[in-house]
Coordinates of C-alpha atoms in Angstrom, one line a residue:
Chain A
M1066 CA -22.8 6.7 17.6
A1067 CA -21.4 6.8 14.4
S1068 CA -19.8 10.7 13.6
K1069 CA -20.2 12.4 16.7
T1070 CA -18.2 14.8 16.1
P1071 CA -18.9 18.3 13.9
L1072 CA -15.7 16.8 11.7
L1073 CA -17.1 14.6 10.1
R1074 CA -20.6 15.3 9.9
A1075 CA -19.6 16.5 6.6
I1076 CA -18.4 13.2 5.6
A1077 CA -20.8 11.3 6.9
Q1078 CA -23.4 12.7 5.9
R1079 CA -23.5 12.6 2.3
Q1080 CA -26.3 9.5 1.0
Y1081 CA -26.7 8.0 -2.0
A1082 CA -29.0 6.7 -4.0
A1083 CA -30.7 6.8 -0.7
G1084 CA -34.1 5.0 -2.1
Q1085 CA -32.2 1.5 -2.3
A1086 CA -34.8 -1.4 -0.7
A1087 CA -33.7 -2.1 3.0
A1088 CA -34.9 -5.6 1.7
K1089 CA -33.7 -7.3 -0.9
P1090 CA -34.8 -10.8 -1.5
L1091 CA -31.4 -12.6 -1.3
Q1092 CA -30.6 -15.1 -3.8
A1093 CA -27.7 -15.8 -5.6
A1094 CA -27.5 -13.7 -8.8
A1095 CA -27.6 -16.1 -11.7
S1096 CA -25.0 -13.9 -13.9
Q1097 CA -21.4 -12.6 -11.7
D1098 CA -20.5 -11.0 -15.0
A1099 CA -19.1 -7.6 -14.4
K1100 CA -21.5 -4.1 -15.0
T1101 CA -18.6 -1.9 -16.2
T1102 CA -19.1 2.3 -17.2
V1103 CA -16.1 3.8 -18.0
L1104 CA -16.7 7.6 -16.8
P1105 CA -15.9 10.8 -18.5
N1106 CA -12.9 11.3 -17.2
K1107 CA -12.0 7.9 -18.1
L1108 CA -12.7 6.3 -14.6
V1109 CA -14.1 2.8 -15.0
V1110 CA -16.5 1.3 -12.9
A1111 CA -17.9 -2.6 -12.8
S1112 CA -19.6 -4.6 -10.7
V1113 CA -21.1 -7.7 -10.0
E1114 CA -24.4 -7.7 -8.1
N1115 CA -24.8 -11.1 -6.5
N1116 CA -27.1 -10.4 -3.6
S1117 CA -24.2 -11.3 -1.4
P1118 CA -24.7 -10.5 2.0
L1119 CA -21.5 -9.3 2.4
S1120 CA -20.9 -6.3 -0.2
R1121 CA -17.4 -4.7 -1.2
V1122 CA -15.8 -2.4 -2.9
S1123 CA -12.6 -1.8 -4.4
V1124 CA -10.5 1.6 -5.2
F1125 CA -8.0 0.3 -7.6
F1126 CA -4.7 2.5 -8.8
R1127 CA -2.3 1.7 -11.4
A1128 CA 0.6 3.2 -9.3
G1129 CA 2.2 -0.4 -8.7
S1130 CA 5.8 -0.8 -7.7
R1131 CA 6.8 -0.7 -11.1
F1132 CA 6.3 3.0 -11.2
E1133 CA 8.7 3.9 -8.4
S1134 CA 11.6 5.7 -10.0
S1135 CA 14.2 6.2 -8.3
E1136 CA 13.6 8.6 -5.6
N1137 CA 10.9 6.6 -4.4
L1138 CA 11.5 3.1 -5.1
G1139 CA 9.5 1.0 -1.8
A1140 CA 6.5 4.0 -2.2
A1141 CA 3.7 1.6 -3.0
H1142 CA 5.4 -0.7 -0.1
F1143 CA 4.8 2.5 2.4
L1144 CA 1.7 3.3 0.3
R1145 CA 0.2 -0.3 2.1
I1146 CA 1.6 0.4 5.0
V1147 CA 0.2 3.2 5.3
A1148 CA -3.5 2.6 4.3
G1149 CA -5.3 4.1 7.2
L1150 CA -4.0 6.4 8.7
A1151 CA -4.8 10.3 8.2
T1152 CA -6.7 11.7 5.8
R1153 CA -7.4 15.8 5.1
G1154 CA -11.2 15.2 5.9
A1155 CA -11.0 12.6 9.1
S1156 CA -7.6 11.5 11.6
H1157 CA -6.7 8.2 12.0
F1158 CA -9.2 7.1 15.0
A1159 CA -11.6 8.7 13.8
I1160 CA -11.3 6.6 10.9
T1161 CA -11.1 3.6 12.9
R1162 CA -13.5 3.4 15.3
N1163 CA -16.1 5.2 12.4
L1164 CA -15.3 1.9 10.4
Q1165 CA -15.4 -0.6 14.0
Q1166 CA -18.8 0.9 14.4
L1167 CA -19.8 -0.3 11.2
G1168 CA -18.6 -3.0 10.7
A1169 CA -16.8 -2.6 8.3
N1170 CA -12.9 -3.9 7.2
L1171 CA -10.4 -2.7 5.1
T1172 CA -7.9 -3.9 3.3
C1173 CA -5.3 -2.4 1.0
Q1174 CA -3.5 -4.5 -1.9
V1175 CA -0.3 -3.4 -4.1
G1176 CA 1.0 -5.8 -6.9
R1177 CA 4.1 -4.2 -9.3
E1178 CA 1.3 -2.7 -11.6
H1179 CA -1.6 -1.6 -8.5
I1180 CA -2.8 -0.5 -6.2
A1181 CA -5.9 -1.8 -4.3
Y1182 CA -8.0 0.4 -1.4
T1183 CA -11.1 -2.5 -0.6
L1184 CA -13.6 -2.3 2.0
E1185 CA -16.3 -4.9 2.9
A1186 CA -19.3 -4.1 4.8
T1187 CA -23.3 -5.6 5.1
N1188 CA -24.4 -4.5 2.3
D1189 CA -27.0 -2.1 4.4
T1190 CA -24.0 -0.8 6.3
I1191 CA -21.6 -0.3 2.7
E1192 CA -23.2 3.0 1.8
P1193 CA -21.8 5.2 4.9
T1194 CA -19.1 3.2 4.4
L1195 CA -18.3 3.8 1.2
N1196 CA -17.1 7.5 2.1
F1197 CA -14.2 6.5 4.2
L1198 CA -13.8 4.4 2.3
L1199 CA -12.7 7.2 -1.4
E1200 CA -11.4 10.0 1.8
I1201 CA -9.1 6.6 2.6
A1202 CA -7.7 6.4 -0.8
S1203 CA -7.1 9.4 -2.3
K1204 CA -7.0 12.0 -0.1
Q1205 CA -4.3 10.4 2.6
A1206 CA -2.6 13.4 5.0
F1207 CA 0.5 11.5 5.6
K1208 CA 1.2 14.1 8.4
P1209 CA 5.0 13.0 8.9
W1210 CA 4.8 11.8 12.8
E1211 CA 2.2 9.7 11.7
L1212 CA 4.5 8.4 8.7
S1213 CA 7.5 7.5 11.0
D1214 CA 4.9 6.0 13.8
A1215 CA 4.7 3.7 11.3
V1216 CA 8.1 3.0 10.4
P1217 CA 8.7 -0.1 13.0
R1218 CA 5.5 -1.5 11.7
L1219 CA 7.3 -1.2 8.5
R1220 CA 10.3 -3.1 9.6
Y1221 CA 8.6 -5.8 11.3
E1222 CA 6.9 -7.1 7.6
L1223 CA 10.5 -6.8 6.1
A1224 CA 11.5 -9.0 9.4
G1225 CA 8.8 -11.2 8.4
L1226 CA 9.2 -11.9 4.6
S1227 CA 10.2 -15.6 3.7
A1228 CA 13.1 -16.3 2.2
P1229 CA 11.2 -17.8 -1.5
A1230 CA 9.6 -14.8 -1.8
K1231 CA 12.3 -12.8 -1.8
A1232 CA 13.9 -14.8 -4.0
V1233 CA 10.8 -14.7 -6.5
D1234 CA 11.0 -10.6 -5.9
L1235 CA 15.0 -11.3 -6.9
L1236 CA 14.0 -12.6 -9.7
H1237 CA 12.3 -9.7 -10.7
Q1238 CA 15.1 -7.7 -10.3
A1239 CA 17.7 -10.3 -12.2
A1240 CA 15.3 -10.3 -15.1
F1241 CA 14.1 -6.2 -15.6
R1242 CA 16.3 -4.1 -13.3
S1243 CA 14.2 -1.1 -13.8
G1244 CA 10.5 -1.1 -13.7
L1245 CA 8.6 -4.0 -13.7
G1246 CA 11.7 -4.8 -11.5
N1247 CA 11.0 -2.7 -9.1
S1248 CA 11.7 -4.4 -5.3
L1249 CA 7.2 -4.8 -4.1
Y1250 CA 9.0 -4.2 -0.6
V1251 CA 11.1 -1.5 0.7
A1252 CA 14.6 -1.5 1.1
K1253 CA 15.5 -1.5 4.5
H1254 CA 17.9 1.8 3.6
N1255 CA 15.2 3.4 1.8
I1256 CA 13.1 3.4 4.3
G1257 CA 14.4 6.8 6.1
K1258 CA 13.9 8.3 2.4
L1259 CA 9.9 7.4 2.1
S1260 CA 9.3 11.4 3.6
S1261 CA 6.0 13.6 3.4
E1262 CA 6.8 15.0 0.4
T1263 CA 7.3 12.1 -1.5
M1264 CA 4.7 10.1 -0.6
Q1265 CA 2.3 13.3 -1.6
H1266 CA 4.3 13.5 -4.9
F1267 CA 3.5 9.6 -5.3
V1268 CA -0.2 10.2 -5.3
N1269 CA -0.3 12.8 -7.1
Q1270 CA 1.6 11.5 -10.1
H1271 CA 0.0 8.2 -10.1
F1272 CA -3.7 8.7 -9.0
T1273 CA -5.1 10.0 -10.8
S1274 CA -8.6 9.5 -13.0
A1275 CA -7.2 7.9 -15.5
R1276 CA -5.0 5.5 -13.7
C1277 CA -8.1 5.0 -11.8
A1278 CA -11.7 1.9 -11.8
V1279 CA -13.7 1.6 -9.1
V1280 CA -15.0 -2.2 -8.5
G1281 CA -17.9 -3.5 -6.7
V1282 CA -19.2 -7.3 -6.0
G1283 CA -22.5 -7.2 -4.1
V1284 CA -23.2 -3.5 -4.8
D1285 CA -25.2 -2.0 -7.7
Q1286 CA -24.1 -0.4 -10.5
E1287 CA -26.3 2.9 -9.9
L1288 CA -24.4 3.2 -6.0
L1289 CA -21.2 2.5 -7.6
V1290 CA -21.0 5.0 -10.3
P1291 CA -21.8 8.6 -7.9
A1292 CA -19.5 7.8 -5.8
A1293 CA -16.4 6.7 -8.7
Q1294 CA -17.9 10.1 -10.1
S1295 CA -16.9 12.3 -6.4
L1296 CA -13.9 11.1 -6.5
A1297 CA -12.1 14.3 -6.4
L1298 CA -8.6 12.7 -8.7
D1299 CA -6.6 15.2 -11.6
S1300 CA -7.7 13.6 -14.8
A1301 CA -4.1 13.8 -16.3
N1302 CA -2.6 10.5 -17.6
G1303 CA 0.3 10.1 -15.2
P1304 CA 3.5 8.7 -16.6
A1305 CA 3.4 5.7 -18.9
A1306 CA 4.8 1.9 -17.9
V1307 CA 8.3 1.6 -18.5
K1308 CA 8.8 -1.1 -22.2
P1309 CA 10.5 -4.2 -19.8
T1310 CA 13.7 -5.9 -21.0
F1311 CA 14.2 -9.0 -20.2
Y1312 CA 18.0 -9.6 -19.2
A1313 CA 19.2 -13.3 -18.2
N1314 CA 21.6 -12.1 -15.5
E1315 CA 21.1 -13.6 -12.0
L1316 CA 21.5 -12.4 -8.6
R1317 CA 22.7 -14.4 -4.8
R1318 CA 21.9 -13.6 -1.9
D1319 CA 23.6 -16.0 0.7
I1320 CA 22.0 -15.9 4.2
A1321 CA 21.9 -18.3 7.1
S1322 CA 20.6 -21.2 6.5
N1323 CA 20.5 -24.8 6.2
S1324 CA 18.0 -24.6 2.4
A1325 CA 18.5 -22.5 -0.8
F1326 CA 15.1 -21.3 -2.4
V1327 CA 16.3 -20.3 -5.9
A1328 CA 14.0 -18.9 -8.9
I1329 CA 14.5 -19.9 -12.1
A1330 CA 12.4 -18.5 -15.4
T1331 CA 12.0 -17.5 -18.8
Q1332 CA 10.1 -15.2 -20.7
G1333 CA 7.1 -16.1 -20.6
A1334 CA 3.4 -14.0 -22.0
S1335 CA 1.7 -11.1 -21.5
V1336 CA -1.9 -10.0 -21.0
S1337 CA -1.7 -7.9 -23.4
N1338 CA -2.0 -10.9 -25.6
A1339 CA -4.8 -13.4 -24.0
K1340 CA -4.3 -16.5 -26.0
D1341 CA -0.6 -16.3 -25.7
A1342 CA -1.3 -15.7 -21.4
V1343 CA -4.0 -18.6 -21.5
T1344 CA -1.0 -20.5 -23.3
F1345 CA 1.5 -20.3 -20.5
A1346 CA -0.6 -20.7 -17.9
L1347 CA -1.6 -24.0 -18.8
L1348 CA 1.8 -24.8 -20.0
H1349 CA 2.1 -23.7 -16.4
K1350 CA 0.1 -26.8 -15.6
V1351 CA 1.3 -29.0 -17.8
A1352 CA 4.9 -28.7 -16.2
G1353 CA 3.5 -28.5 -13.2
A1354 CA 1.4 -26.0 -10.0
G1355 CA 2.0 -28.0 -6.6
P1356 CA 0.4 -30.8 -6.0
S1357 CA -3.9 -31.0 -5.7
V1358 CA -3.1 -33.7 -2.6
K1359 CA -2.4 -32.2 0.3
W1360 CA 1.4 -32.5 1.7
S1361 CA 1.7 -34.3 -1.6
N1362 CA 4.7 -33.2 -3.3
G1363 CA 2.9 -33.3 -6.7
A1364 CA 5.8 -35.3 -8.5
A1365 CA 3.1 -38.0 -9.4
T1366 CA 1.5 -35.1 -12.3
S1367 CA 4.4 -32.5 -12.0
P1368 CA 7.5 -33.5 -14.3
V1369 CA 9.8 -31.1 -12.1
A1370 CA 8.5 -31.9 -9.2
K1371 CA 9.5 -35.5 -10.4
A1372 CA 12.9 -34.1 -11.1
A1373 CA 13.7 -32.5 -7.8
A1374 CA 12.4 -34.8 -6.4
A1375 CA 15.0 -37.9 -8.5
A1376 CA 17.2 -35.1 -7.1
A1377 CA 16.9 -34.6 -3.6
E1378 CA 16.8 -38.7 -3.4
N1379 CA 15.7 -39.0 0.7
E1380 CA 16.0 -35.2 0.9
V1381 CA 12.3 -33.3 1.7
I1382 CA 11.8 -31.0 -1.2
A1383 CA 9.7 -28.8 -2.6
A1384 CA 9.9 -27.1 -7.1
S1385 CA 7.3 -26.3 -8.7
A1386 CA 6.8 -24.8 -12.1
F1387 CA 6.1 -20.5 -11.9
N1388 CA 4.0 -18.8 -14.4
T1389 CA 3.6 -14.9 -14.3
S1390 CA 2.0 -11.8 -16.6
Y1391 CA 1.6 -8.9 -16.9
S1392 CA 0.7 -6.4 -18.6
D1393 CA 3.6 -6.2 -20.9
A1394 CA 6.3 -8.7 -19.9
G1395 CA 5.5 -12.8 -18.4
L1396 CA 8.1 -15.1 -16.5
F1397 CA 8.1 -19.0 -16.7
G1398 CA 9.9 -20.8 -14.8
A1399 CA 10.7 -23.2 -11.8
V1400 CA 10.9 -22.7 -7.7
V1401 CA 13.0 -24.7 -5.9
A1402 CA 13.2 -25.2 -2.2
A1403 CA 15.8 -27.5 -1.5
P1404 CA 18.1 -28.8 1.4
S1405 CA 21.3 -26.6 0.8
N1406 CA 23.6 -30.2 -0.2
V1407 CA 21.3 -31.1 -3.1
A1408 CA 20.4 -28.0 -4.0
G1409 CA 23.3 -28.5 -7.2
K1410 CA 21.7 -31.3 -8.4
A1411 CA 17.7 -29.9 -7.9
V1412 CA 18.0 -27.0 -9.6
E1413 CA 20.2 -29.3 -12.4
A1414 CA 17.7 -31.5 -12.8
V1415 CA 14.7 -29.1 -12.7
V1416 CA 16.1 -26.7 -15.6
R1417 CA 16.7 -30.1 -17.5
S1418 CA 13.0 -30.3 -17.2
L1419 CA 11.8 -27.1 -17.4
R1420 CA 14.2 -27.4 -21.2
S1421 CA 12.8 -30.6 -22.0
L1422 CA 8.8 -30.5 -21.3
S1423 CA 6.8 -32.4 -23.3
V1424 CA 2.8 -31.6 -24.5
S1425 CA 0.4 -34.4 -25.1
D1426 CA -3.2 -34.2 -25.4
A1427 CA -3.6 -35.9 -21.8
D1428 CA -1.7 -33.2 -20.6
V1429 CA -3.5 -30.0 -21.9
K1430 CA -7.2 -31.6 -20.7
R1431 CA -6.4 -32.1 -17.4
A1432 CA -4.0 -28.5 -17.7
K1433 CA -7.8 -26.8 -19.7
S1434 CA -9.4 -28.6 -16.0
Q1435 CA -7.0 -27.7 -13.9
L1436 CA -7.0 -23.9 -14.5
K1437 CA -10.4 -23.7 -15.2
A1438 CA -11.4 -25.3 -11.9
Q1439 CA -9.0 -22.7 -11.0
L1440 CA -10.1 -19.8 -11.9
L1441 CA -13.6 -20.3 -11.2
Q1442 CA -12.2 -21.0 -7.5
E1443 CA -10.7 -17.9 -7.4
T1444 CA -13.1 -15.6 -8.1
E1445 CA -15.4 -18.3 -6.1
T1446 CA -15.2 -16.1 -3.2
G1447 CA -15.7 -12.1 -3.0
S1448 CA -12.3 -11.4 -1.9
G1449 CA -11.2 -13.0 -5.1
L1450 CA -13.6 -12.0 -7.2
I1451 CA -13.4 -8.6 -6.5
E1452 CA -9.3 -8.0 -7.2
S1453 CA -9.5 -10.3 -10.7
I1454 CA -12.0 -7.5 -11.6
G1455 CA -10.4 -4.9 -9.9
L1456 CA -6.9 -5.5 -11.7
E1457 CA -8.9 -6.3 -15.5
A1458 CA -10.9 -3.0 -14.5
V1459 CA -8.1 -0.6 -13.5
L1460 CA -5.0 -3.0 -16.2
R1461 CA -7.3 -3.4 -19.5
G1462 CA -10.7 -0.5 -18.9
S1463 CA -12.9 -3.3 -19.2
V1464 CA -13.7 -6.9 -17.5
A1465 CA -14.3 -10.0 -20.0
P1466 CA -17.2 -12.5 -18.8
S1467 CA -16.3 -15.9 -17.5
S1468 CA -17.8 -17.8 -20.5
Q1469 CA -15.1 -15.7 -22.4
V1470 CA -12.3 -16.6 -20.3
L1471 CA -13.0 -20.4 -20.2
G1472 CA -13.8 -20.0 -24.4
L1473 CA -10.2 -18.8 -24.5
I1474 CA -8.8 -21.7 -22.4
D1475 CA -11.3 -24.6 -24.5
S1476 CA -9.6 -22.9 -27.7
V1477 CA -6.0 -23.4 -27.2
S1478 CA -4.8 -27.0 -28.9
T1479 CA -2.0 -29.2 -27.8
A1480 CA -0.1 -27.6 -30.5
D1481 CA 0.0 -23.3 -29.4
V1482 CA 0.8 -25.5 -25.7
A1483 CA 4.2 -27.6 -27.5
A1484 CA 5.4 -24.0 -29.1
A1485 CA 5.4 -22.7 -25.9
A1486 CA 7.0 -25.3 -24.4
K1487 CA 9.7 -24.9 -27.0
K1488 CA 9.7 -21.4 -26.5
V1489 CA 11.1 -22.2 -23.2
S1490 CA 13.4 -25.1 -23.7
S1491 CA 15.9 -22.5 -25.6
G1492 CA 15.2 -19.4 -23.5
K1493 CA 17.6 -17.1 -22.1
L1494 CA 17.6 -17.6 -18.2
A1495 CA 17.4 -14.8 -15.2
M1496 CA 17.9 -16.6 -11.8
A1497 CA 17.1 -15.7 -7.8
A1498 CA 18.7 -17.6 -5.1
V1499 CA 18.7 -17.1 -2.0
G1500 CA 19.9 -18.7 1.3
N1501 CA 23.2 -21.5 1.4
L1502 CA 24.1 -21.1 -1.7
S1503 CA 26.8 -23.4 -1.4
Q1504 CA 26.5 -25.8 -3.6
V1505 CA 23.9 -23.9 -6.3
P1506 CA 24.6 -23.4 -9.6
Y1507 CA 26.0 -20.2 -11.6
L1508 CA 23.8 -19.3 -14.7
D1509 CA 26.5 -19.9 -16.8
Q1510 CA 26.7 -23.7 -15.1
L1511 CA 22.7 -24.3 -16.3
K1512 CA 22.3 -25.5 -19.7
Chain B
M231 CA -14.3 28.1 28.6
A232 CA -14.9 30.7 30.0
S233 CA -11.7 32.6 28.3
S234 CA -13.8 33.2 25.4
K235 CA -16.0 36.0 26.3
L236 CA -12.7 37.4 29.0
S237 CA -11.0 37.5 25.7
A238 CA -14.2 39.2 23.9
Y239 CA -13.2 41.7 27.2
F240 CA -10.3 42.0 27.4
S241 CA -9.9 42.2 23.2
K242 CA -11.4 46.1 24.4
F243 CA -8.4 47.0 25.3
P244 CA -5.6 45.6 23.3
G245 CA -2.8 48.1 25.2
L246 CA -3.2 45.5 27.8
K247 CA -2.1 42.1 25.7
R248 CA 1.1 44.1 25.2
W249 CA 1.4 45.4 28.2
A250 CA 1.1 41.6 29.7
Y251 CA 3.6 40.1 27.4
N252 CA 6.3 42.3 28.2
L253 CA 5.5 42.3 32.5
S254 CA 6.6 38.6 32.0
G255 CA 9.4 39.0 30.7
F256 CA 10.1 35.9 28.8
N257 CA 10.8 38.0 26.1
Q258 CA 13.9 39.8 27.9
Y259 CA 15.7 36.3 27.6
G260 CA 14.3 35.5 23.5
L261 CA 11.7 33.5 24.5
H262 CA 9.1 33.3 22.4
K263 CA 5.5 32.5 24.2
D264 CA 5.2 28.7 22.8
D265 CA 9.1 27.9 24.2
V266 CA 7.8 28.5 27.8
L267 CA 5.1 26.5 27.4
N268 CA 4.8 23.6 30.4
E269 CA 6.5 20.1 28.6
S270 CA 5.0 18.0 31.2
D271 CA 1.9 18.3 29.9
P272 CA 0.5 15.6 27.7
D273 CA -0.6 17.5 25.0
V274 CA 2.0 20.0 24.6
A275 CA 4.4 17.3 24.7
E276 CA 2.7 15.1 21.8
A277 CA 3.1 18.7 20.1
L278 CA 6.6 18.8 20.7
R279 CA 7.2 15.1 19.2
R280 CA 5.4 16.5 16.4
L281 CA 7.3 19.7 15.1
P282 CA 9.3 19.0 12.4
Q283 CA 13.8 19.4 12.9
H284 CA 14.5 22.6 11.7
L285 CA 11.6 24.2 14.6
R286 CA 12.8 22.0 17.3
D287 CA 16.6 23.1 16.8
E288 CA 15.6 26.5 16.8
R289 CA 13.8 26.0 19.8
T290 CA 16.2 24.6 21.7
F291 CA 18.7 27.1 20.1
R292 CA 17.0 30.0 21.9
I293 CA 15.9 27.6 25.5
V294 CA 19.6 27.3 25.4
R295 CA 20.2 30.2 24.8
A296 CA 17.9 31.6 27.0
M297 CA 19.8 29.3 30.2
Q298 CA 23.3 30.7 29.5
L299 CA 22.2 34.2 30.3
S300 CA 19.8 33.0 33.6
L301 CA 23.2 31.6 34.6
Q302 CA 25.1 34.5 34.1
K303 CA 22.4 36.5 35.9
S304 CA 21.7 38.5 32.9
V305 CA 19.4 39.3 29.6
L306 CA 19.9 40.0 26.3
P307 CA 20.3 43.2 25.2
K308 CA 16.4 45.2 24.6
E309 CA 17.0 45.4 20.6
E310 CA 16.6 41.5 21.2
W311 CA 14.3 41.1 22.7
T312 CA 11.1 39.8 21.4
K313 CA 9.0 41.9 20.8
F314 CA 5.5 41.5 20.8
E315 CA 4.2 41.5 17.3
E316 CA 7.1 39.2 16.1
D317 CA 6.2 36.1 18.8
K318 CA 6.3 33.5 16.9
K319 CA 2.9 30.5 18.1
Y320 CA 5.0 27.8 16.0
L321 CA 3.5 25.0 18.2
Q322 CA -0.2 26.2 18.4
P323 CA -1.8 24.8 14.9
Y324 CA 0.2 21.2 16.3
L325 CA -1.3 21.8 19.9
R326 CA -4.6 22.5 18.7
E327 CA -4.9 19.2 16.0
V328 CA -3.2 16.7 18.8
V329 CA -6.1 18.5 22.0
G330 CA -8.3 17.9 18.8
E331 CA -7.6 14.2 18.4
R332 CA -8.1 13.9 22.7
Q333 CA -11.2 15.3 22.5
E334 CA -12.1 13.6 19.8
K335 CA -11.1 10.1 21.9
E336 CA -13.3 11.5 24.7
E337 CA -16.3 12.3 22.9
W338 CA -16.5 8.4 21.5
N339 CA -15.3 7.2 25.5
K340 CA -18.0 8.3 27.0
N341 CA -20.7 6.3 27.5
I342 CA -23.6 9.7 27.4

């Protein structure tokens, strides 16, 4: 009963790889490594056929919040909000009912450098649903009334943002200003400015084949390549990313709260130098990336958490190191969530511990096991795996096999991590704070 | 609908449309055909909600002008009456879309 109306018959009747076998032996594939093809129009197609009963296909574009200009701030966030609304070939109702009929799930994810439309379906229904995914990702109609009808949903999401998320967002704004510093979320005063034309212009500029990757998990490469070839995209390169500069700035936002959420960082490593990025990821584990035991404060293995717990005495406090790497910049620091009366002491203690991280062989060994475990756990699930290969495909153009990444982790020496710790101890700091900031020190008061 | 056969029949008499248009008289108030559609019809109401602001403003102006004329029991001077050829069917694209969406929903909800 799918697609009863003539409007959709044209879409739903297209079949790919009609000779796919009806019954596939359901054993897990030996290798999780992706097969990559780069099409002549520079579109990257990557897939991992792990014989999973659930198939996922994602269309990634290099069109995250860093590519917004001052005229369309928040376009990436709004794109995510309106994902799945009317396209040029199907109405919103038709898309919803058809996907429901086929038992498929559509999600949209936006980061600072990417946007991804993901479709998950059982492996026998992934073929007919692919058409919808390609429509939704590239042929949005941006009907003006649908965009304005989506504004209440946008406001609801903005109202539900947690204070730590806002603090980290503000940290990026303080450290990078524009580009990577653009907020991941639409500012409330910009909601009315995102018209149908603005959204269409953003899509036309950034949704080109040179900035696109079509990735799949649990699907065959032979299914994905023709589907990716049928994506009718412009082949321009699109605007280049502005090289980010790190500014040692601070941003504070006082809100009604009993707590203070502070994010502090120095320059970290970018993904362009893979070894540096891995070194900082290891340093993140050394400094303390969150407790390994649920509900503990992680003070046993995390210098950052230990410093915060000592400063907070009897109060409940949470602090962990923070590390993020983008394609040409990175941030390394800590995030502290503390009751407002001890926030000052906690922030000072955390900064002191960041500035004096000791790196021993045992620390690095532990960090390596933790990092490897985290990477393998994240890519164990289909959704984690597709996000991982999608980001690599769209930002780097190729997908490294996991053995290569694990080998890279092993190749980092204690001296490398110690050198990274030295950079952190002497680097300039950027800071962002949200909450009750009466006790939180200003940046020039922190050493 | 039977109107497609009827429309085909009446298309053989092109003057008839213009005569019927002028007879209905709303053009004497400067109104277009889409201004006088029944606003309580749910399809028309939804199509009107989707009208862009400038079309909505023009429509409001025409309706207010027509109401003023009706109050004064007069009509526009003959030169300003809306001509049959100039009657802009501005609402039809939106109306077509709304009706199409409703029919799509009804198709999906059918049990047979």
